PDB file of C-alpha atoms in Angstrom:
ATOM      1  CA  MET A   1     -48.709 -12.763  37.834  1.00 62.00           C
ATOM      2  CA  THR A   2     -45.188 -11.278  37.803  1.00 61.00           C
ATOM      3  CA  LYS A   3     -44.560  -7.599  37.099  1.00 58.00           C
ATOM      4  CA  ILE A   4     -41.097  -6.399  36.118  1.00 59.00           C
ATOM      5  CA  PRO A   5     -40.631  -2.614  35.972  1.00 52.00           C
ATOM      6  CA  PHE A   6     -37.852  -1.649  33.551  1.00 50.00           C
ATOM      7  CA  THR A   7     -36.978   1.770  34.931  1.00 39.00           C
ATOM      8  CA  ASP A   8     -33.331   1.083  34.564  1.00 37.00           C
ATOM      9  CA  SER A   9     -32.654  -1.394  31.782  1.00 34.00           C
ATOM     10  CA  ILE A  10     -28.857  -0.931  31.965  1.00 31.00           C
ATOM     11  CA  ASN A  11     -28.666  -2.153  35.569  1.00 31.00           C
ATOM     12  CA  PHE A  12     -31.073  -4.965  34.711  1.00 35.00           C
ATOM     13  CA  THR A  13     -29.102  -6.348  31.833  1.00 31.00           C
ATOM     14  CA  ALA A  14     -25.811  -6.041  33.711  1.00 30.00           C
ATOM     15  CA  SER A  15     -27.112  -7.924  36.739  1.00 30.00           C
ATOM     16  CA  PHE A  16     -28.202 -10.810  34.477  1.00 34.00           C
ATOM     17  CA  ASP A  17     -24.927 -11.068  32.629  1.00 35.00           C
ATOM     18  CA  HIS A  18     -26.235  -8.873  29.794  1.00 39.00           C
ATOM     19  CA  ILE A  19     -28.970 -11.188  28.791  1.00 44.00           C
ATOM     20  CA  PHE A  20     -32.273 -12.263  30.271  1.00 45.00           C
ATOM     21  CA  SER A  21     -34.020 -15.052  28.444  1.00 46.00           C
ATOM     22  CA  PHE A  22     -37.094 -17.133  29.088  1.00 39.00           C
ATOM     23  CA  SER A  23     -37.984 -19.930  26.684  1.00 38.00           C
ATOM     24  CA  PHE A  24     -41.485 -21.230  26.992  1.00 32.00           C
ATOM     25  CA  LEU A  25     -43.140 -23.879  24.935  1.00 30.00           C
ATOM     26  CA  CYS A  26     -46.644 -22.716  24.062  1.00 31.00           C
ATOM     27  CA  SER A  27     -49.284 -24.003  21.779  1.00 29.00           C
ATOM     28  CA  LEU A  28     -51.055 -21.767  19.334  1.00 27.00           C
ATOM     29  CA  VAL A  29     -54.249 -23.657  18.519  1.00 27.00           C
ATOM     30  CA  PHE A  30     -56.229 -21.310  16.303  1.00 27.00           C
ATOM     31  CA  VAL A  31     -59.251 -23.518  15.661  1.00 26.00           C
ATOM     32  CA  SER A  32     -61.166 -20.277  15.247  1.00 28.00           C
ATOM     33  CA  LEU A  33     -60.809 -16.631  16.132  1.00 31.00           C
ATOM     34  CA  HIS A  34     -63.048 -17.240  19.123  1.00 32.00           C
ATOM     35  CA  ASN A  35     -60.664 -19.463  21.113  1.00 36.00           C
ATOM     36  CA  ASN A  36     -60.208 -17.602  24.406  1.00 39.00           C
ATOM     37  CA  ASN A  37     -57.155 -19.545  25.607  1.00 46.00           C
ATOM     38  CA  ASN A  38     -54.643 -18.231  23.054  1.00 54.00           C
ATOM     39  CA  ASN A  39     -53.529 -14.997  24.621  1.00 55.00           C
ATOM     40  CA  ASN A  40     -49.827 -15.839  25.008  1.00 86.00           C
ATOM     41  CA  MET A  41     -48.038 -12.671  23.816  1.00 93.00           C
ATOM     42  CA  LEU A  42     -48.889  -8.992  23.973  1.00 96.00           C
ATOM     43  CA  GLY A  43     -47.066  -5.770  23.295  1.00 97.00           C
ATOM     44  CA  VAL A  44     -48.530  -2.283  23.688  1.00 98.00           C
ATOM     45  CA  PHE A  45     -46.882   0.886  22.507  1.00 98.00           C
ATOM     46  CA  SER A  46     -47.902   4.500  23.023  1.00 97.00           C
ATOM     47  CA  SER A  47     -48.335   6.913  20.119  1.00 96.00           C
ATOM     48  CA  SER A  48     -44.969   8.519  20.986  1.00 97.00           C
ATOM     49  CA  ILE A  49     -43.367   5.240  19.869  1.00 97.00           C
ATOM     50  CA  VAL A  50     -45.581   4.294  16.914  1.00 96.00           C
ATOM     51  CA  SER A  51     -48.259   6.333  15.117  1.00 94.00           C
ATOM     52  CA  PRO A  52     -51.578   4.467  14.856  1.00 93.00           C
ATOM     53  CA  PRO A  53     -51.927   3.108  11.329  1.00 91.00           C
ATOM     54  CA  GLU A  54     -54.339   5.198   9.286  1.00 91.00           C
ATOM     55  CA  GLU A  55     -56.089   2.043   7.962  1.00 89.00           C
ATOM     56  CA  LEU A  56     -56.899   0.875  11.455  1.00 91.00           C
ATOM     57  CA  VAL A  57     -58.084   4.310  12.496  1.00 91.00           C
ATOM     58  CA  ALA A  58     -60.375   4.364   9.474  1.00 88.00           C
ATOM     59  CA  ALA A  59     -61.661   0.847  10.262  1.00 87.00           C
ATOM     60  CA  GLY A  60     -62.650   1.938  13.772  1.00 87.00           C
ATOM     61  CA  SER A  61     -64.325   5.093  12.473  1.00 85.00           C
ATOM     62  CA  ARG A  62     -66.435   3.166   9.937  1.00 81.00           C
ATOM     63  CA  THR A  63     -67.885   0.903  12.619  1.00 74.00           C
ATOM     64  CA  PRO A  64     -67.604   2.466  16.108  1.00 78.00           C
ATOM     65  CA  SER A  65     -67.339  -0.198  18.778  1.00 84.00           C
ATOM     66  CA  PRO A  66     -66.327  -0.431  22.407  1.00 91.00           C
ATOM     67  CA  LYS A  67     -62.642  -0.334  23.356  1.00 94.00           C
ATOM     68  CA  ILE A  68     -60.561  -0.380  26.537  1.00 95.00           C
ATOM     69  CA  THR A  69     -57.338   1.341  27.491  1.00 96.00           C
ATOM     70  CA  ALA A  70     -53.867  -0.140  27.217  1.00 96.00           C
ATOM     71  CA  LYS A  71     -53.641  -0.615  30.962  1.00 95.00           C
ATOM     72  CA  SER A  72     -56.972  -2.448  31.033  1.00 96.00           C
ATOM     73  CA  LEU A  73     -55.842  -4.610  28.099  1.00 96.00           C
ATOM     74  CA  ILE A  74     -52.669  -5.659  29.912  1.00 95.00           C
ATOM     75  CA  ASN A  75     -54.651  -6.336  33.101  1.00 94.00           C
ATOM     76  CA  ARG A  76     -57.048  -8.518  31.147  1.00 93.00           C
ATOM     77  CA  PHE A  77     -54.143 -10.444  29.627  1.00 93.00           C
ATOM     78  CA  VAL A  78     -52.387 -11.226  32.914  1.00 91.00           C
ATOM     79  CA  GLY A  79     -55.643 -11.840  34.711  1.00 90.00           C
ATOM     80  CA  ASN A  80     -56.238 -14.940  32.509  1.00 85.00           C
ATOM     81  CA  ASP A  81     -53.033 -16.655  33.820  1.00 86.00           C
ATOM     82  CA  PRO A  82     -51.477 -16.142  37.254  1.00 85.00           C
ATOM     83  CA  SER A  83     -48.071 -17.172  35.890  1.00 87.00           C
ATOM     84  CA  ALA A  84     -48.082 -14.446  33.209  1.00 91.00           C
ATOM     85  CA  VAL A  85     -45.219 -12.002  33.194  1.00 92.00           C
ATOM     86  CA  SER A  86     -45.748  -8.321  32.403  1.00 93.00           C
ATOM     87  CA  MET A  87     -43.253  -5.464  32.208  1.00 95.00           C
ATOM     88  CA  HIS A  88     -43.131  -1.726  31.730  1.00 95.00           C
ATOM     89  CA  ILE A  89     -40.315  -0.312  29.639  1.00 96.00           C
ATOM     90  CA  GLY A  90     -40.290   3.357  30.521  1.00 94.00           C
ATOM     91  CA  ASP A  91     -43.623   5.113  30.179  1.00 94.00           C
ATOM     92  CA  ASP A  92     -44.501   4.129  26.633  1.00 97.00           C
ATOM     93  CA  VAL A  93     -44.114   0.318  26.302  1.00 98.00           C
ATOM     94  CA  GLN A  94     -45.700  -2.615  28.035  1.00 97.00           C
ATOM     95  CA  LEU A  95     -44.974  -6.271  27.199  1.00 97.00           C
ATOM     96  CA  ALA A  96     -46.587  -9.406  28.575  1.00 95.00           C
ATOM     97  CA  TYR A  97     -46.370 -13.097  27.878  1.00 93.00           C
ATOM     98  CA  THR A  98     -47.339 -16.432  29.361  1.00 90.00           C
ATOM     99  CA  HIS A  99     -46.434 -20.122  28.958  1.00 83.00           C
ATOM    100  CA  LEU A 100     -50.029 -21.280  29.168  1.00 80.00           C
ATOM    101  CA  ASN A 101     -50.841 -24.306  26.928  1.00 74.00           C
ATOM    102  CA  GLU A 102     -47.263 -25.416  26.311  1.00 56.00           C
ATOM    103  CA  SER A 103     -46.274 -27.106  23.078  1.00 65.00           C
ATOM    104  CA  ILE A 104     -42.915 -28.218  21.713  1.00 77.00           C
ATOM    105  CA  THR A 105     -43.742 -27.178  18.126  1.00 81.00           C
ATOM    106  CA  ARG A 106     -43.946 -23.398  18.512  1.00 81.00           C
ATOM    107  CA  PRO A 107     -41.882 -22.296  21.518  1.00 78.00           C
ATOM    108  CA  ARG A 108     -42.329 -18.852  23.021  1.00 82.00           C
ATOM    109  CA  SER A 109     -39.182 -16.954  23.965  1.00 89.00           C
ATOM    110  CA  PHE A 110     -38.450 -13.615  25.581  1.00 94.00           C
ATOM    111  CA  ALA A 111     -35.034 -11.951  25.861  1.00 96.00           C
ATOM    112  CA  VAL A 112     -33.483  -8.584  26.452  1.00 96.00           C
ATOM    113  CA  LYS A 113     -29.886  -7.703  25.592  1.00 96.00           C
ATOM    114  CA  ASP A 114     -28.259  -4.276  25.297  1.00 95.00           C
ATOM    115  CA  GLU A 115     -31.658  -2.652  25.804  1.00 96.00           C
ATOM    116  CA  ILE A 116     -33.194  -4.577  22.909  1.00 97.00           C
ATOM    117  CA  PHE A 117     -36.379  -6.442  24.030  1.00 98.00           C
ATOM    118  CA  CYS A 118     -37.771  -9.260  21.956  1.00 97.00           C
ATOM    119  CA  LEU A 119     -40.875 -11.486  22.121  1.00 97.00           C
ATOM    120  CA  PHE A 120     -40.649 -14.402  19.686  1.00 95.00           C
ATOM    121  CA  GLU A 121     -43.009 -17.226  18.926  1.00 94.00           C
ATOM    122  CA  GLY A 122     -42.327 -20.124  16.577  1.00 94.00           C
ATOM    123  CA  ALA A 123     -39.257 -21.905  15.253  1.00 95.00           C
ATOM    124  CA  LEU A 124     -36.672 -21.264  12.558  1.00 96.00           C
ATOM    125  CA  ASP A 125     -35.776 -24.212  10.335  1.00 96.00           C
ATOM    126  CA  ASN A 126     -32.413 -22.686   9.419  1.00 96.00           C
ATOM    127  CA  LEU A 127     -31.446 -21.616  12.942  1.00 96.00           C
ATOM    128  CA  GLY A 128     -28.135 -23.569  12.750  1.00 96.00           C
ATOM    129  CA  SER A 129     -26.882 -21.798   9.657  1.00 96.00           C
ATOM    130  CA  LEU A 130     -28.050 -18.423  10.966  1.00 96.00           C
ATOM    131  CA  LYS A 131     -26.175 -18.883  14.199  1.00 96.00           C
ATOM    132  CA  GLN A 132     -23.025 -19.502  12.189  1.00 95.00           C
ATOM    133  CA  GLN A 133     -23.723 -16.420  10.042  1.00 93.00           C
ATOM    134  CA  TYR A 134     -24.094 -14.192  13.115  1.00 93.00           C
ATOM    135  CA  GLY A 135     -21.305 -15.832  15.084  1.00 94.00           C
ATOM    136  CA  LEU A 136     -23.551 -17.168  17.883  1.00 95.00           C
ATOM    137  CA  SER A 137     -22.940 -20.100  20.176  1.00 95.00           C
ATOM    138  CA  LYS A 138     -24.607 -23.423  19.588  1.00 93.00           C
ATOM    139  CA  SER A 139     -26.851 -22.881  22.623  1.00 94.00           C
ATOM    140  CA  ALA A 140     -28.393 -19.645  21.198  1.00 95.00           C
ATOM    141  CA  ASN A 141     -32.135 -19.865  20.472  1.00 95.00           C
ATOM    142  CA  GLU A 142     -34.379 -18.025  18.044  1.00 96.00           C
ATOM    143  CA  VAL A 143     -35.035 -14.984  20.222  1.00 96.00           C
ATOM    144  CA  VAL A 144     -31.326 -14.354  20.757  1.00 97.00           C
ATOM    145  CA  LEU A 145     -30.798 -14.771  17.008  1.00 97.00           C
ATOM    146  CA  VAL A 146     -33.461 -12.175  16.198  1.00 97.00           C
ATOM    147  CA  ILE A 147     -31.857  -9.677  18.622  1.00 97.00           C
ATOM    148  CA  GLU A 148     -28.445 -10.200  16.998  1.00 95.00           C
ATOM    149  CA  ALA A 149     -29.956  -9.863  13.526  1.00 94.00           C
ATOM    150  CA  TYR A 150     -31.620  -6.650  14.538  1.00 94.00           C
ATOM    151  CA  LYS A 151     -28.378  -5.317  16.014  1.00 93.00           C
ATOM    152  CA  ALA A 152     -26.608  -6.070  12.688  1.00 90.00           C
ATOM    153  CA  LEU A 153     -29.394  -4.245  10.859  1.00 88.00           C
ATOM    154  CA  ARG A 154     -29.094  -1.263  13.163  1.00 90.00           C
ATOM    155  CA  ASP A 155     -25.290  -1.020  13.451  1.00 90.00           C
ATOM    156  CA  ARG A 156     -24.144  -2.062   9.996  1.00 82.00           C
ATOM    157  CA  ALA A 157     -26.238   0.353   7.892  1.00 70.00           C
ATOM    158  CA  PRO A 158     -27.065   0.218   5.122  1.00 68.00           C
ATOM    159  CA  TYR A 159     -28.381  -3.255   5.809  1.00 74.00           C
ATOM    160  CA  PRO A 160     -31.832  -3.750   4.131  1.00 81.00           C
ATOM    161  CA  MET A 161     -34.515  -4.881   6.606  1.00 83.00           C
ATOM    162  CA  ASN A 162     -36.134  -7.111   4.043  1.00 86.00           C
ATOM    163  CA  GLN A 163     -32.918  -9.134   3.720  1.00 83.00           C
ATOM    164  CA  VAL A 164     -32.632  -9.619   7.491  1.00 86.00           C
ATOM    165  CA  VAL A 165     -36.147 -11.078   7.785  1.00 92.00           C
ATOM    166  CA  GLY A 166     -36.016 -12.733   4.387  1.00 90.00           C
ATOM    167  CA  HIS A 167     -33.211 -15.037   5.615  1.00 92.00           C
ATOM    168  CA  PHE A 168     -35.498 -16.456   8.287  1.00 96.00           C
ATOM    169  CA  VAL A 169     -37.002 -19.835   7.219  1.00 96.00           C
ATOM    170  CA  GLY A 170     -39.757 -21.265   9.386  1.00 96.00           C
ATOM    171  CA  ASP A 171     -42.938 -20.429  11.237  1.00 95.00           C
ATOM    172  CA  PHE A 172     -42.633 -17.287  13.417  1.00 96.00           C
ATOM    173  CA  SER A 173     -43.809 -13.893  14.566  1.00 95.00           C
ATOM    174  CA  PHE A 174     -41.842 -11.473  16.695  1.00 97.00           C
ATOM    175  CA  VAL A 175     -41.930  -8.039  18.242  1.00 98.00           C
ATOM    176  CA  VAL A 176     -38.649  -6.218  18.864  1.00 97.00           C
ATOM    177  CA  PHE A 177     -38.313  -2.977  20.817  1.00 98.00           C
ATOM    178  CA  ASP A 178     -35.040  -1.106  20.958  1.00 97.00           C
ATOM    179  CA  LYS A 179     -35.124   1.164  23.996  1.00 97.00           C
ATOM    180  CA  SER A 180     -31.938   2.995  23.077  1.00 96.00           C
ATOM    181  CA  THR A 181     -33.466   4.337  19.836  1.00 95.00           C
ATOM    182  CA  SER A 182     -37.213   3.926  20.641  1.00 96.00           C
ATOM    183  CA  THR A 183     -37.507   1.704  17.515  1.00 96.00           C
ATOM    184  CA  LEU A 184     -40.219  -0.897  17.032  1.00 97.00           C
ATOM    185  CA  PHE A 185     -39.627  -3.826  14.595  1.00 96.00           C
ATOM    186  CA  VAL A 186     -42.353  -6.432  13.975  1.00 97.00           C
ATOM    187  CA  ALA A 187     -42.504  -9.301  11.431  1.00 96.00           C
ATOM    188  CA  THR A 188     -44.321 -12.585  10.668  1.00 96.00           C
ATOM    189  CA  ASP A 189     -43.435 -15.541   8.435  1.00 95.00           C
ATOM    190  CA  GLN A 190     -44.409 -15.770   4.805  1.00 91.00           C
ATOM    191  CA  HIS A 191     -47.188 -18.297   5.355  1.00 90.00           C
ATOM    192  CA  GLY A 192     -48.847 -16.821   8.465  1.00 89.00           C
ATOM    193  CA  LYS A 193     -48.327 -20.033  10.455  1.00 89.00           C
ATOM    194  CA  VAL A 194     -47.940 -18.043  13.673  1.00 91.00           C
ATOM    195  CA  PRO A 195     -50.751 -15.470  13.449  1.00 89.00           C
ATOM    196  CA  LEU A 196     -50.307 -11.949  14.787  1.00 95.00           C
ATOM    197  CA  TYR A 197     -52.839  -9.161  15.109  1.00 96.00           C
ATOM    198  CA  TRP A 198     -52.615  -5.450  15.686  1.00 96.00           C
ATOM    199  CA  GLY A 199     -55.061  -2.744  16.736  1.00 95.00           C
ATOM    200  CA  ILE A 200     -55.583   0.602  18.424  1.00 96.00           C
ATOM    201  CA  THR A 201     -56.730   0.845  22.018  1.00 96.00           C
ATOM    202  CA  ALA A 202     -59.140   3.400  23.515  1.00 95.00           C
ATOM    203  CA  ASP A 203     -56.239   5.663  24.521  1.00 95.00           C
ATOM    204  CA  GLY A 204     -54.572   5.531  21.137  1.00 96.00           C
ATOM    205  CA  CYS A 205     -51.893   2.918  21.804  1.00 97.00           C
ATOM    206  CA  VAL A 206     -50.922   0.375  19.136  1.00 97.00           C
ATOM    207  CA  ALA A 207     -51.193  -3.211  20.458  1.00 97.00           C
ATOM    208  CA  PHE A 208     -49.833  -6.489  19.004  1.00 97.00           C
ATOM    209  CA  ALA A 209     -51.035  -9.945  20.154  1.00 95.00           C
ATOM    210  CA  ASP A 210     -51.474 -13.486  18.955  1.00 91.00           C
ATOM    211  CA  ASP A 211     -55.108 -13.550  20.096  1.00 89.00           C
ATOM    212  CA  ALA A 212     -57.722 -11.781  18.000  1.00 91.00           C
ATOM    213  CA  ASP A 213     -60.347 -11.954  20.701  1.00 91.00           C
ATOM    214  CA  LEU A 214     -58.143 -10.230  23.213  1.00 92.00           C
ATOM    215  CA  LEU A 215     -57.539  -7.308  20.809  1.00 93.00           C
ATOM    216  CA  LYS A 216     -61.192  -7.266  19.804  1.00 93.00           C
ATOM    217  CA  VAL A 217     -61.987  -6.289  23.410  1.00 93.00           C
ATOM    218  CA  GLY A 218     -59.191  -3.745  23.557  1.00 94.00           C
ATOM    219  CA  CYS A 219     -59.435  -2.302  20.043  1.00 94.00           C
ATOM    220  CA  GLY A 220     -62.953  -2.885  18.742  1.00 92.00           C
ATOM    221  CA  LYS A 221     -62.974  -2.668  14.953  1.00 91.00           C
ATOM    222  CA  SER A 222     -59.622  -0.856  14.862  1.00 92.00           C
ATOM    223  CA  LEU A 223     -58.147  -4.307  14.383  1.00 94.00           C
ATOM    224  CA  ALA A 224     -56.479  -6.363  11.625  1.00 92.00           C
ATOM    225  CA  SER A 225     -54.318  -9.364  11.063  1.00 93.00           C
ATOM    226  CA  PHE A 226     -50.711  -8.436  10.701  1.00 95.00           C
ATOM    227  CA  PRO A 227     -50.078  -9.356   7.048  1.00 92.00           C
ATOM    228  CA  GLN A 228     -48.019 -12.515   6.497  1.00 92.00           C
ATOM    229  CA  GLY A 229     -44.582 -12.158   4.971  1.00 93.00           C
ATOM    230  CA  CYS A 230     -44.378  -8.522   6.034  1.00 94.00           C
ATOM    231  CA  PHE A 231     -42.530  -6.386   8.461  1.00 95.00           C
ATOM    232  CA  TYR A 232     -43.163  -3.018  10.134  1.00 94.00           C
ATOM    233  CA  SER A 233     -40.516  -0.693  11.491  1.00 94.00           C
ATOM    234  CA  THR A 234     -40.878   2.745  12.981  1.00 95.00           C
ATOM    235  CA  ALA A 235     -37.507   3.484  11.367  1.00 90.00           C
ATOM    236  CA  ILE A 236     -39.260   3.529   7.968  1.00 89.00           C
ATOM    237  CA  GLY A 237     -42.801   4.189   9.224  1.00 89.00           C
ATOM    238  CA  GLU A 238     -44.696   1.729   7.095  1.00 89.00           C
ATOM    239  CA  LEU A 239     -45.513  -1.903   6.295  1.00 92.00           C
ATOM    240  CA  ARG A 240     -43.431  -3.681   3.735  1.00 92.00           C
ATOM    241  CA  CYS A 241     -43.351  -7.096   2.149  1.00 92.00           C
ATOM    242  CA  TYR A 242     -39.866  -8.510   2.701  1.00 90.00           C
ATOM    243  CA  GLU A 243     -39.965 -10.796  -0.367  1.00 85.00           C
ATOM    244  CA  ASN A 244     -40.986  -7.939  -2.676  1.00 85.00           C
ATOM    245  CA  PRO A 245     -40.385  -4.671  -0.696  1.00 84.00           C
ATOM    246  CA  LYS A 246     -41.491  -2.505  -3.617  1.00 84.00           C
ATOM    247  CA  ASN A 247     -44.955  -4.007  -3.722  1.00 88.00           C
ATOM    248  CA  LYS A 248     -47.750  -1.866  -2.314  1.00 88.00           C
ATOM    249  CA  ILE A 249     -49.658  -2.991   0.753  1.00 90.00           C
ATOM    250  CA  THR A 250     -53.270  -1.941   0.928  1.00 87.00           C
ATOM    251  CA  ALA A 251     -56.058  -2.412   3.501  1.00 87.00           C
ATOM    252  CA  VAL A 252     -59.456  -3.677   2.450  1.00 87.00           C
ATOM    253  CA  PRO A 253     -62.402  -2.790   4.745  1.00 83.00           C
ATOM    254  CA  ALA A 254     -64.058  -5.797   6.415  1.00 81.00           C
ATOM    255  CA  THR A 255     -67.760  -6.530   6.509  1.00 77.00           C
ATOM    256  CA  GLU A 256     -69.892  -5.787   9.555  1.00 70.00           C
ATOM    257  CA  GLU A 257     -70.039  -9.461  10.398  1.00 64.00           C
ATOM    258  CA  GLU A 258     -66.295  -9.968  10.586  1.00 79.00           C
ATOM    259  CA  ILE A 259     -64.323  -9.731  13.805  1.00 78.00           C
ATOM    260  CA  LEU A 260     -61.544  -7.716  12.163  1.00 87.00           C
ATOM    261  CA  GLY A 261     -62.047  -4.195  10.868  1.00 87.00           C
ATOM    262  CA  ALA A 262     -59.677  -4.422   7.890  1.00 87.00           C
ATOM    263  CA  LYS A 263     -57.569  -6.909   5.938  1.00 88.00           C
ATOM    264  CA  TYR A 264     -54.117  -6.036   4.576  1.00 89.00           C
ATOM    265  CA  MET A 265     -53.072  -7.299   1.177  1.00 87.00           C
ATOM    266  CA  VAL A 266     -49.821  -7.220  -0.777  1.00 86.00           C
ATOM    267  CA  VAL A 267     -50.545  -5.975  -4.277  1.00 84.00           C
ATOM    268  CA  ALA A 268     -48.091  -6.619  -7.121  1.00 74.00           C
ATOM    269  CA  PRO A 269     -47.397  -3.703  -9.516  1.00 62.00           C
ATOM    270  CA  SER A 270     -49.086  -5.565 -12.381  1.00 54.00           C
ATOM    271  CA  MET A 271     -52.297  -5.844 -10.379  1.00 46.00           C
ATOM    272  CA  LEU A 272     -52.228  -2.149  -9.598  1.00 41.00           C
ATOM    273  CA  SER A 273     -51.826  -1.304 -13.283  1.00 42.00           C
ATOM    274  CA  ALA A 274     -54.752  -3.521 -14.237  1.00 42.00           C
ATOM    275  CA  THR A 275     -57.063  -1.760 -11.778  1.00 44.00           C
ATOM    276  CA  GLN A 276     -56.099   1.785 -12.780  1.00 44.00           C
TER     277      GLN A 276
END
């Protein structure tokens, strides 16, 4: 296991020619939620970066269950694969990933540029046209594209977040952390082809991972699937559907038998009117 402390991200990015990128080809075989070999990507953020979602707090309160701390969760992740890479970004962010179970269909990539860190899993069908749109070289991959798209969103305001993610065509999930602004930006594709989960650890951190079983240990019932076709940003402080950003997103409590504590749903305005 490799640990990389990011106590000085500016020196780090400069010494690696302003970009540090690993591309790993990893399979994501979700035969069931009980496959223990899928923990390939993990991000943990303290409450000073992101406030624990109320729906997940409520899910954990309804059915109290064992949890572990963020540190123990990271240790559990890297303990499953000696080649896993973990990193601390200041005192409030921990990222980890591995290239276990490689596959060419859904590559895993990590990159950091200009203090923007990104974990990406999947593939964009329109990567070529997006590289032209953002003025990137032909060799740029998905994770570099996501960083550049995020930078455009941040620096060319107003630039609607839903339009940035809405232009991505393919199967993907990603986690972006901007150290310079302490902003978190997370999204998944419209069809949920690359599943992502989020939950709350015993010490109140918010964790994202592609393995439900891993987060079940860390977060108990304070756990849910990240809703497909949606994004979350600490800049706006809530979940939104990027195809229909005005639609309300609600959380439905899960049954006692289910692994997850809640399920998020995008509700159209017409459906809300019919239930009122």
